[in-house]
Tab-separated table of C-alpha atoms in Angstrom:
chain	number	residue	atom	x	y	z
A	1315	MET	CA	-45.869	-35.483	26.766
A	1316	ALA	CA	-48.747	-33.256	25.789
A	1317	SER	CA	-51.680	-32.282	27.929
A	1318	ILE	CA	-55.139	-31.609	26.525
A	1319	GLN	CA	-57.515	-29.087	28.118
A	1320	LYS	CA	-61.087	-28.157	27.298
A	1321	ARG	CA	-61.570	-24.401	26.940
A	1322	GLY	CA	-65.189	-23.475	26.397
A	1323	ASN	CA	-66.439	-25.444	23.395
A	1324	THR	CA	-62.978	-26.275	22.037
A	1325	TYR	CA	-59.831	-28.095	23.109
A	1326	GLN	CA	-56.223	-26.959	23.327
A	1327	TYR	CA	-52.955	-28.824	23.733
A	1328	THR	CA	-49.816	-27.875	25.616
A	1329	VAL	CA	-46.509	-29.542	24.776
A	1330	SER	CA	-43.656	-28.971	27.215
A	1331	ARG	CA	-40.174	-28.327	25.888
A	1332	MET	CA	-36.950	-27.213	27.507
A	1333	GLU	CA	-34.845	-24.410	26.064
A	1334	ASN	CA	-31.672	-23.273	27.816
A	1335	GLY	CA	-32.805	-25.018	31.001
A	1336	LYS	CA	-36.160	-23.240	31.038
A	1337	SER	CA	-39.589	-24.634	30.281
A	1338	LYS	CA	-41.068	-23.149	27.099
A	1339	PRO	CA	-44.536	-24.572	26.448
A	1340	ILE	CA	-46.052	-24.810	22.983
A	1341	ARG	CA	-49.815	-24.187	23.053
A	1342	LYS	CA	-52.424	-24.259	20.337
A	1343	GLY	CA	-56.195	-24.312	20.604
A	1344	GLY	CA	-59.391	-24.216	18.628
A	1345	PHE	CA	-59.791	-27.950	18.053
A	1346	ARG	CA	-63.372	-29.197	17.893
A	1347	THR	CA	-62.619	-32.607	19.410
A	1348	LYS	CA	-60.174	-33.997	21.924
A	1349	LYS	CA	-58.971	-36.460	19.288
A	1350	GLU	CA	-58.046	-33.614	16.891
A	1351	ALA	CA	-56.068	-31.888	19.638
A	1352	ARG	CA	-54.321	-35.131	20.569
A	1353	LEU	CA	-53.319	-35.801	16.927
A	1354	ALA	CA	-51.996	-32.262	16.455
A	1355	ALA	CA	-50.007	-32.502	19.696
A	1356	ALA	CA	-48.519	-35.822	18.566
A	1357	GLU	CA	-47.356	-34.179	15.314
A	1358	VAL	CA	-45.704	-31.348	17.244
A	1359	GLU	CA	-43.991	-33.814	19.588
A	1360	LEU	CA	-42.726	-35.808	16.598
A	1361	LYS	CA	-41.326	-32.669	14.942
A	1362	LEU	CA	-39.857	-31.529	18.243
A	1363	GLY	CA	-38.080	-34.886	18.555
A	1364	LYS	CA	-36.628	-34.459	15.059
A	1365	GLY	CA	-35.664	-30.862	15.812
A	1366	THR	CA	-37.805	-29.368	13.044
A	1367	LEU	CA	-40.357	-26.826	14.221
A	1368	PRO	CA	-40.151	-24.006	11.677
A	1369	TYR	CA	-43.070	-21.924	12.976
A	1370	LEU	CA	-41.642	-21.256	16.447
A	1371	LYS	CA	-40.910	-17.581	16.916
A	1372	PRO	CA	-37.625	-16.680	18.607
A	1373	ALA	CA	-37.872	-14.836	21.889
A	1374	PRO	CA	-37.344	-11.090	21.316
A	1375	PHE	CA	-34.400	-10.714	23.705
A	1376	ASP	CA	-32.525	-14.013	23.261
């Protein structure tokens, strides 16, 4: 489940995911409306469910 926060004049989403038993949040901001942030978060959650998130950077020491 994603959470939406207002930061200044824009919105950001945070999607929680677990990796190796640790919480690794996915955050992105700069959305003009709450609806835009909600739609983008839903896309990320859908891709996360399918296991296809190509733009995630690996942790440097994993």
